[in-house]
Amino acid sequence: MLVLGIESSCDETSAAVISDSALLSNVISSQLFHSRFGGVVPELASREHLRIITPIVQKALADGNVTDRDIEVCAATSGPGLIGSLLVGLNFGKGFALSHDIPFVAVHHLEAHIFSAFLEHDNLSFPFIALIVSGGHTLLYLVKDFGRYEKLGRTRDDAAGEAFDKVAKMLGLPYPGGPEIDRRARHGNPTFHEFPRAGLSNDDLDFSFSGIKTSVLYFLRDHTERLQSESFINDVSASFQRAMIDILVEKTRRAVERTGVKSLAVVGGVSANSELQARMKELASALGLTLAIPSLQYSTDNAAMIAKTGELLYTRTGRSMFDATAFARSEDFSD
Ligand code: KG4
Ligand code: ZN
């Protein structure tokens, strides 16, 4: 079955083609101009999606050596995300399906992040724990089967990626800040300053990152004169990153131990973080877990994960209605 996937929930326009689970193409265009504003400007993002979505879909078809007439199912993200951006991809997808007389499937962005782990890892088996760490979300799910999810924990304030982006901004680093902090941290001392590991004394599996962010803010206020120093920026990056990763890894370890699962998926943009990857590998080998972390092009927003999830959804539950709507917020995608 040939599936076209479309993703436009934030500042990436992406299209991908999958054929019987084999990925034929995955084209991603990132709107780098937002870095000038220190974050994504929703109105500009949706206009840019509108401008480039047709060439992006055409390139995905060409790269996959298929034509629009070969596509048998069209899947597009319906949410959560920026509403104006989502509407562009969702309506393009519906229009494509309608005009080619093929089924349309609306895909939940977070469910797709979970199944991005299946694009390269066919050894991942149910049940597994999924840590979703992105710019908008930080969630721990017990994935019992396709379509059967139990939410174990979530962030109570900022998402992990949002904390990385905000701290990077305080340090004068460009947006998106996560990759910048990751790079800086490699040259810094992670024990330079002890930022708080909020929530580790609680018994639940929720996260809170606003306290760390505020403590970085106060620390920098007390040391403004040192912000000119590269080594200071590297040390703060490394210390902040160490605190973030300690929390993410510890809550994930508790989720694995409480549920007794043998597999773990770490997905979403922040899963590209090199320290998080190294520490999750250590955790997996200590607990004897199968670990799946998508490679960079599938961990940040991409349409390959939408095509993959669209294929799984269509096979199990069939097509969506054409009145499927775009939605800005929702962490729930279980049936
Ligand atoms: O999943 P994603 O592409 O978009 C959302 O759905 O939010 O995640 C983007 C987030 C940004 O906050 C970015 O700073 C963060 O992922 N990110 C990273 C790294 N690469 C991307 N955070 C930490 N370390 C990285 N290497
Ligand atoms: Zn995402």
Short mmCIF file of C-alpha atoms and ligand atoms in Angstrom, two decimals:
data_model
loop_
_atom_site.label_atom_id
_atom_site.label_comp_id
_atom_site.label_asym_id
_atom_site.label_seq_id
_atom_site.Cartn_x
_atom_site.Cartn_y
_atom_site.Cartn_z
CA MET A 1 0.00 0.00 0.00
CA LEU A 2 1.38 3.41 -1.02
CA VAL A 3 0.77 6.13 1.57
CA LEU A 4 1.51 9.87 1.23
CA GLY A 5 2.09 11.60 4.59
CA ILE A 6 1.94 15.36 5.17
CA GLU A 7 3.11 17.26 8.28
CA SER A 8 2.80 21.00 8.90
CA SER A 9 2.06 21.38 12.61
CA CYS A 10 4.77 23.92 13.44
CA ASP A 11 7.64 25.38 11.39
CA GLU A 12 8.47 22.34 9.28
CA THR A 13 6.69 21.53 6.03
CA SER A 14 7.23 17.89 5.24
CA ALA A 15 5.93 15.20 2.89
CA ALA A 16 6.85 11.51 2.73
CA VAL A 17 5.90 8.38 0.82
CA ILE A 18 5.83 4.92 2.35
CA SER A 19 5.21 1.64 0.54
CA ASP A 20 4.26 -1.42 2.63
CA SER A 21 6.25 -0.04 5.59
CA ALA A 22 9.30 0.80 3.45
CA LEU A 23 10.05 4.52 3.38
CA LEU A 24 10.54 5.78 -0.20
CA SER A 25 11.05 9.47 0.54
CA ASN A 26 10.96 12.05 3.35
CA VAL A 27 11.30 15.71 2.36
CA ILE A 28 11.56 18.30 5.13
CA SER A 29 11.77 22.06 4.76
CA SER A 30 12.49 24.01 7.95
CA GLN A 31 11.50 27.67 8.18
CA LEU A 32 14.84 28.99 9.38
CA PHE A 33 13.75 32.64 9.12
CA HIS A 34 11.96 32.29 12.50
CA SER A 35 15.35 32.27 14.24
CA ARG A 36 15.45 36.04 13.64
CA PHE A 37 12.45 36.38 15.99
CA GLY A 38 13.74 33.95 18.64
CA GLY A 39 10.76 31.63 18.12
CA VAL A 40 8.09 30.63 15.62
CA VAL A 41 5.71 33.40 14.48
CA PRO A 42 2.42 31.54 13.81
CA GLU A 43 1.01 33.83 11.11
CA LEU A 44 4.27 33.81 9.13
CA ALA A 45 4.57 30.02 9.54
CA SER A 46 1.17 29.29 7.99
CA ARG A 47 1.83 31.58 5.02
CA GLU A 48 5.14 29.86 4.38
CA HIS A 49 3.50 26.41 4.55
CA LEU A 50 0.99 27.58 1.96
CA ARG A 51 3.78 28.82 -0.30
CA ILE A 52 5.87 25.64 -0.28
CA ILE A 53 3.53 22.70 0.37
CA THR A 54 2.90 21.89 -3.31
CA PRO A 55 6.61 21.73 -4.31
CA ILE A 56 7.39 19.73 -1.14
CA VAL A 57 4.72 17.12 -1.98
CA GLN A 58 5.89 17.04 -5.61
CA LYS A 59 9.47 16.43 -4.47
CA ALA A 60 8.39 13.64 -2.09
CA LEU A 61 6.57 11.91 -4.97
CA ALA A 62 9.52 12.38 -7.35
CA ASP A 63 12.11 11.20 -4.78
CA GLY A 64 9.96 8.11 -4.17
CA ASN A 65 9.73 7.45 -7.93
CA VAL A 66 5.95 7.52 -7.83
CA THR A 67 3.26 9.79 -9.28
CA ASP A 68 0.22 11.28 -7.56
CA ARG A 69 -1.95 8.63 -9.24
CA ASP A 70 -0.02 5.80 -7.57
CA ILE A 71 -0.87 6.99 -4.03
CA GLU A 72 -3.53 4.82 -2.37
CA VAL A 73 -3.97 6.58 0.99
CA CYS A 74 -3.24 10.17 2.03
CA ALA A 75 -2.48 10.95 5.71
CA ALA A 76 -2.01 14.39 7.27
CA THR A 77 -1.49 15.73 10.79
CA SER A 78 -4.66 17.15 12.36
CA GLY A 79 -3.07 18.30 15.66
CA PRO A 80 -1.88 19.29 18.14
CA GLY A 81 0.11 22.26 16.87
CA LEU A 82 -0.29 25.76 15.45
CA ILE A 83 -3.81 25.91 14.12
CA GLY A 84 -3.07 27.98 11.01
CA SER A 85 -0.13 25.75 10.06
CA LEU A 86 -2.09 22.55 10.66
CA LEU A 87 -4.96 23.79 8.48
CA VAL A 88 -2.65 24.11 5.48
CA GLY A 89 -1.40 20.49 5.57
CA LEU A 90 -4.71 19.00 6.67
CA ASN A 91 -6.69 20.69 3.91
CA PHE A 92 -4.02 19.93 1.32
CA GLY A 93 -4.24 16.25 2.38
CA LYS A 94 -8.03 16.19 2.23
CA GLY A 95 -7.99 17.89 -1.17
CA PHE A 96 -5.41 15.42 -2.48
CA ALA A 97 -7.49 12.44 -1.25
CA LEU A 98 -10.76 13.84 -2.58
CA SER A 99 -9.40 14.70 -6.00
CA HIS A 100 -7.73 11.28 -6.39
CA ASP A 101 -10.70 9.42 -4.90
CA ILE A 102 -8.60 7.69 -2.23
CA PRO A 103 -9.05 7.39 1.56
CA PHE A 104 -7.91 10.20 3.83
CA VAL A 105 -6.46 9.56 7.34
CA ALA A 106 -6.11 12.27 10.03
CA VAL A 107 -3.07 11.59 12.23
CA HIS A 108 -2.39 12.74 15.81
CA HIS A 109 1.06 14.35 15.91
CA LEU A 110 2.05 12.77 19.25
CA GLU A 111 0.90 9.30 18.26
CA ALA A 112 3.04 9.74 15.13
CA HIS A 113 6.07 10.71 17.26
CA ILE A 114 5.64 7.39 19.13
CA PHE A 115 5.54 5.39 15.90
CA SER A 116 8.54 7.25 14.50
CA ALA A 117 10.39 4.66 16.61
CA PHE A 118 9.14 1.95 14.21
CA LEU A 119 10.64 3.56 11.12
CA GLU A 120 14.11 2.14 11.82
CA HIS A 121 13.64 -0.31 14.71
CA ASP A 122 11.63 -3.41 13.89
CA ASN A 123 12.75 -5.10 17.14
CA LEU A 124 10.57 -2.83 19.31
CA SER A 125 7.70 -4.91 20.72
CA PHE A 126 4.58 -4.09 22.75
CA PRO A 127 4.20 -3.17 25.53
CA PHE A 128 6.79 -0.39 25.75
CA ILE A 129 7.36 2.92 27.49
CA ALA A 130 7.47 5.98 25.24
CA LEU A 131 9.10 9.18 26.43
CA ILE A 132 7.93 11.96 24.11
CA VAL A 133 10.18 14.99 24.48
CA SER A 134 9.62 17.86 22.08
CA GLY A 135 9.28 21.62 21.92
CA GLY A 136 5.64 21.45 22.96
CA HIS A 137 5.36 18.24 24.99
CA THR A 138 6.99 16.08 27.62
CA LEU A 139 5.03 12.89 28.20
CA LEU A 140 5.49 9.36 29.45
CA TYR A 141 3.16 6.78 27.92
CA LEU A 142 2.72 3.07 28.43
CA VAL A 143 2.07 1.87 24.88
CA LYS A 144 0.18 -1.43 25.30
CA ASP A 145 -0.54 -1.93 21.62
CA PHE A 146 -1.30 0.19 18.57
CA GLY A 147 -4.21 2.38 19.69
CA ARG A 148 -3.96 1.39 23.36
CA TYR A 149 -2.08 3.99 25.40
CA GLU A 150 -1.95 4.88 29.07
CA LYS A 151 -0.60 8.29 30.03
CA LEU A 152 1.77 7.88 33.00
CA GLY A 153 3.21 11.37 33.30
CA ARG A 154 3.34 14.78 31.68
CA THR A 155 4.96 18.15 32.25
CA ARG A 156 3.12 20.45 34.62
CA ASP A 157 4.58 23.58 33.05
CA ASP A 158 7.20 23.92 30.32
CA ALA A 159 8.04 21.19 27.82
CA ALA A 160 11.65 19.96 27.88
CA GLY A 161 12.42 21.46 24.45
CA GLU A 162 10.83 24.74 25.50
CA ALA A 163 13.14 24.87 28.55
CA PHE A 164 16.16 24.25 26.29
CA ASP A 165 14.98 26.99 23.91
CA LYS A 166 14.33 29.53 26.69
CA VAL A 167 17.63 28.91 28.47
CA ALA A 168 19.47 29.17 25.14
CA LYS A 169 17.82 32.55 24.58
CA MET A 170 19.00 33.72 28.03
CA LEU A 171 22.51 32.69 27.05
CA GLY A 172 22.27 34.63 23.78
CA LEU A 173 22.27 31.45 21.66
CA PRO A 174 20.19 31.24 18.45
CA TYR A 175 16.80 29.48 18.10
CA PRO A 176 16.16 26.54 18.24
CA GLY A 177 18.27 26.36 21.37
CA GLY A 178 18.32 22.63 22.04
CA PRO A 179 20.97 21.73 19.45
CA GLU A 180 23.04 24.80 20.45
CA ILE A 181 23.05 23.87 24.14
CA ASP A 182 23.89 20.29 23.20
CA ARG A 183 26.92 21.52 21.19
CA ARG A 184 28.05 23.97 23.90
CA ALA A 185 27.62 21.38 26.66
CA ARG A 186 30.23 19.12 25.01
CA HIS A 187 32.88 21.74 25.83
CA GLY A 188 31.57 22.66 29.28
CA ASN A 189 31.73 21.36 32.84
CA PRO A 190 28.43 19.70 33.90
CA THR A 191 29.28 20.12 37.60
CA PHE A 192 30.09 23.85 37.26
CA HIS A 193 26.77 24.76 38.95
CA GLU A 194 24.07 22.58 40.51
CA PHE A 195 20.66 23.52 39.05
CA PRO A 196 17.62 22.00 40.83
CA ARG A 197 16.29 18.56 39.82
CA ALA A 198 12.63 19.42 40.40
CA GLY A 199 10.08 16.70 41.07
CA LEU A 200 12.46 13.84 41.84
CA SER A 201 11.25 13.64 45.44
CA ASN A 202 7.63 13.24 44.22
CA ASP A 203 6.28 9.77 43.75
CA ASP A 204 4.43 10.58 40.50
CA LEU A 205 5.83 10.49 36.97
CA ASP A 206 5.12 14.13 36.13
CA PHE A 207 7.80 16.64 35.14
CA SER A 208 8.36 20.30 35.97
CA PHE A 209 10.97 22.41 34.21
CA SER A 210 10.00 25.97 35.03
CA GLY A 211 12.02 25.90 38.28
CA ILE A 212 15.26 25.01 36.49
CA LYS A 213 14.62 27.72 33.94
CA THR A 214 14.06 30.33 36.67
CA SER A 215 17.13 29.23 38.56
CA VAL A 216 19.24 29.65 35.39
CA LEU A 217 17.72 33.13 34.99
CA TYR A 218 18.67 34.15 38.56
CA PHE A 219 22.12 32.62 38.25
CA LEU A 220 22.77 34.59 35.05
CA ARG A 221 21.47 37.79 36.65
CA ASP A 222 24.12 37.38 39.33
CA HIS A 223 26.85 36.82 36.72
CA THR A 224 25.91 39.13 33.82
CA GLU A 225 29.53 40.21 33.33
CA ARG A 226 30.54 36.61 32.60
CA LEU A 227 28.09 36.21 29.69
CA GLN A 228 30.86 37.47 27.38
CA SER A 229 32.91 34.40 28.20
CA GLU A 230 32.58 31.37 25.89
CA SER A 231 33.70 29.00 28.62
CA PHE A 232 31.08 30.38 31.03
CA ILE A 233 28.33 29.80 28.43
CA ASN A 234 29.66 26.28 27.84
CA ASP A 235 29.70 25.52 31.57
CA VAL A 236 26.16 26.83 32.18
CA SER A 237 24.95 24.87 29.11
CA ALA A 238 26.56 21.67 30.42
CA SER A 239 25.21 22.15 33.98
CA PHE A 240 21.68 22.98 32.79
CA GLN A 241 21.67 20.06 30.36
CA ARG A 242 22.89 17.66 33.07
CA ALA A 243 19.98 18.70 35.34
CA MET A 244 17.42 18.26 32.53
CA ILE A 245 18.75 14.86 31.53
CA ASP A 246 18.93 13.64 35.16
CA ILE A 247 15.20 14.34 35.53
CA LEU A 248 14.19 12.82 32.18
CA VAL A 249 16.23 9.66 32.74
CA GLU A 250 15.17 9.15 36.36
CA LYS A 251 11.42 9.48 35.65
CA THR A 252 11.78 7.15 32.67
CA ARG A 253 13.62 4.60 34.83
CA ARG A 254 10.77 4.68 37.36
CA ALA A 255 8.16 4.25 34.60
CA VAL A 256 10.01 1.21 33.25
CA GLU A 257 10.41 -0.35 36.69
CA ARG A 258 6.80 0.26 37.72
CA THR A 259 5.34 -1.24 34.57
CA GLY A 260 7.92 -4.03 34.13
CA VAL A 261 8.18 -3.48 30.36
CA LYS A 262 11.23 -4.63 28.43
CA SER A 263 11.25 -1.98 25.71
CA LEU A 264 11.69 1.77 25.62
CA ALA A 265 11.25 4.40 22.90
CA VAL A 266 12.59 7.94 23.28
CA VAL A 267 11.08 10.20 20.61
CA GLY A 268 10.52 13.87 19.68
CA GLY A 269 13.01 16.64 18.95
CA VAL A 270 14.84 16.53 22.29
CA SER A 271 15.60 12.81 21.78
CA ALA A 272 18.31 14.07 19.39
CA ASN A 273 20.23 15.30 22.46
CA SER A 274 23.56 13.50 22.66
CA GLU A 275 23.70 13.31 26.47
CA LEU A 276 20.11 12.04 26.66
CA GLN A 277 20.93 9.36 24.09
CA ALA A 278 24.07 8.24 25.95
CA ARG A 279 22.28 8.11 29.32
CA MET A 280 19.27 6.22 27.88
CA LYS A 281 21.68 3.67 26.37
CA GLU A 282 23.23 3.20 29.82
CA LEU A 283 19.77 2.80 31.36
CA ALA A 284 18.76 0.27 28.70
CA SER A 285 21.84 -1.83 29.22
CA ALA A 286 21.51 -1.68 33.04
CA LEU A 287 17.86 -2.81 32.89
CA GLY A 288 18.19 -5.15 29.88
CA LEU A 289 15.84 -3.10 27.69
CA THR A 290 15.41 -2.89 23.95
CA LEU A 291 15.89 0.81 23.19
CA ALA A 292 14.63 2.67 20.12
CA ILE A 293 15.65 6.27 19.46
CA PRO A 294 14.93 7.56 15.96
CA SER A 295 17.76 9.17 14.04
CA LEU A 296 17.72 12.96 13.73
CA GLN A 297 15.56 13.30 10.60
CA TYR A 298 12.81 11.20 12.24
CA SER A 299 13.04 12.62 15.77
CA THR A 300 12.32 16.25 14.90
CA ASP A 301 9.06 16.93 13.05
CA ASN A 302 8.81 14.94 9.84
CA ALA A 303 6.20 13.41 7.53
CA ALA A 304 7.73 9.90 7.50
CA MET A 305 6.22 9.34 10.96
CA ILE A 306 2.86 10.64 9.69
CA ALA A 307 2.91 8.28 6.69
CA LYS A 308 3.91 5.36 8.96
CA THR A 309 1.15 6.07 11.50
CA GLY A 310 -1.35 6.72 8.68
CA GLU A 311 -0.53 3.30 7.24
CA LEU A 312 -1.00 1.60 10.65
CA LEU A 313 -4.23 3.51 11.34
CA TYR A 314 -5.72 2.82 7.92
CA THR A 315 -4.93 -0.89 8.18
CA ARG A 316 -6.52 -1.17 11.63
CA THR A 317 -9.34 1.32 11.75
CA GLY A 318 -9.88 2.52 8.19
CA ARG A 319 -10.29 5.99 6.78
CA SER A 320 -11.11 9.23 8.60
CA MET A 321 -14.10 11.39 7.79
CA PHE A 322 -13.47 14.41 5.60
CA ASP A 323 -14.82 16.62 8.38
CA ALA A 324 -11.83 15.79 10.65
CA THR A 325 -10.83 19.12 12.18
CA ALA A 326 -7.50 20.67 13.11
CA PHE A 327 -6.92 21.14 16.85
CA ALA A 328 -4.31 23.13 18.76
CA ARG A 329 -4.10 21.17 22.02
CA SER A 330 -4.70 17.60 23.11
CA GLU A 331 -2.46 15.02 24.68
CA ASP A 332 -5.01 12.24 24.33
CA PHE A 333 -5.09 10.03 21.31
CA SER A 334 -6.20 6.70 22.69
CA ASP A 335 -9.41 5.16 21.41
O1 KG4 B 1 9.62 17.39 17.92
P1 KG4 B 1 10.09 18.74 17.51
O2 KG4 B 1 10.84 18.85 16.21
O3 KG4 B 1 8.91 19.76 17.40
C1 KG4 B 1 7.83 19.76 18.25
O4 KG4 B 1 6.85 19.01 17.98
O5 KG4 B 1 7.92 20.51 19.24
O6 KG4 B 1 10.99 19.31 18.71
C2 KG4 B 1 11.64 20.54 18.64
C3 KG4 B 1 12.38 20.77 19.95
C4 KG4 B 1 12.97 22.17 20.09
O7 KG4 B 1 12.60 22.70 21.35
C5 KG4 B 1 14.49 21.94 20.01
O8 KG4 B 1 15.23 22.89 20.75
C6 KG4 B 1 14.60 20.56 20.61
O9 KG4 B 1 13.49 19.86 20.09
N1 KG4 B 1 15.85 19.89 20.22
C7 KG4 B 1 16.83 19.56 21.10
C8 KG4 B 1 17.91 19.01 20.35
N2 KG4 B 1 17.52 19.01 19.03
C9 KG4 B 1 16.27 19.55 18.97
N3 KG4 B 1 16.90 19.70 22.43
C10 KG4 B 1 18.03 19.28 23.05
N4 KG4 B 1 19.10 18.76 22.40
C11 KG4 B 1 19.08 18.61 21.06
N5 KG4 B 1 20.12 18.08 20.42
ZN ZN B 2 6.72 17.23 17.16
#
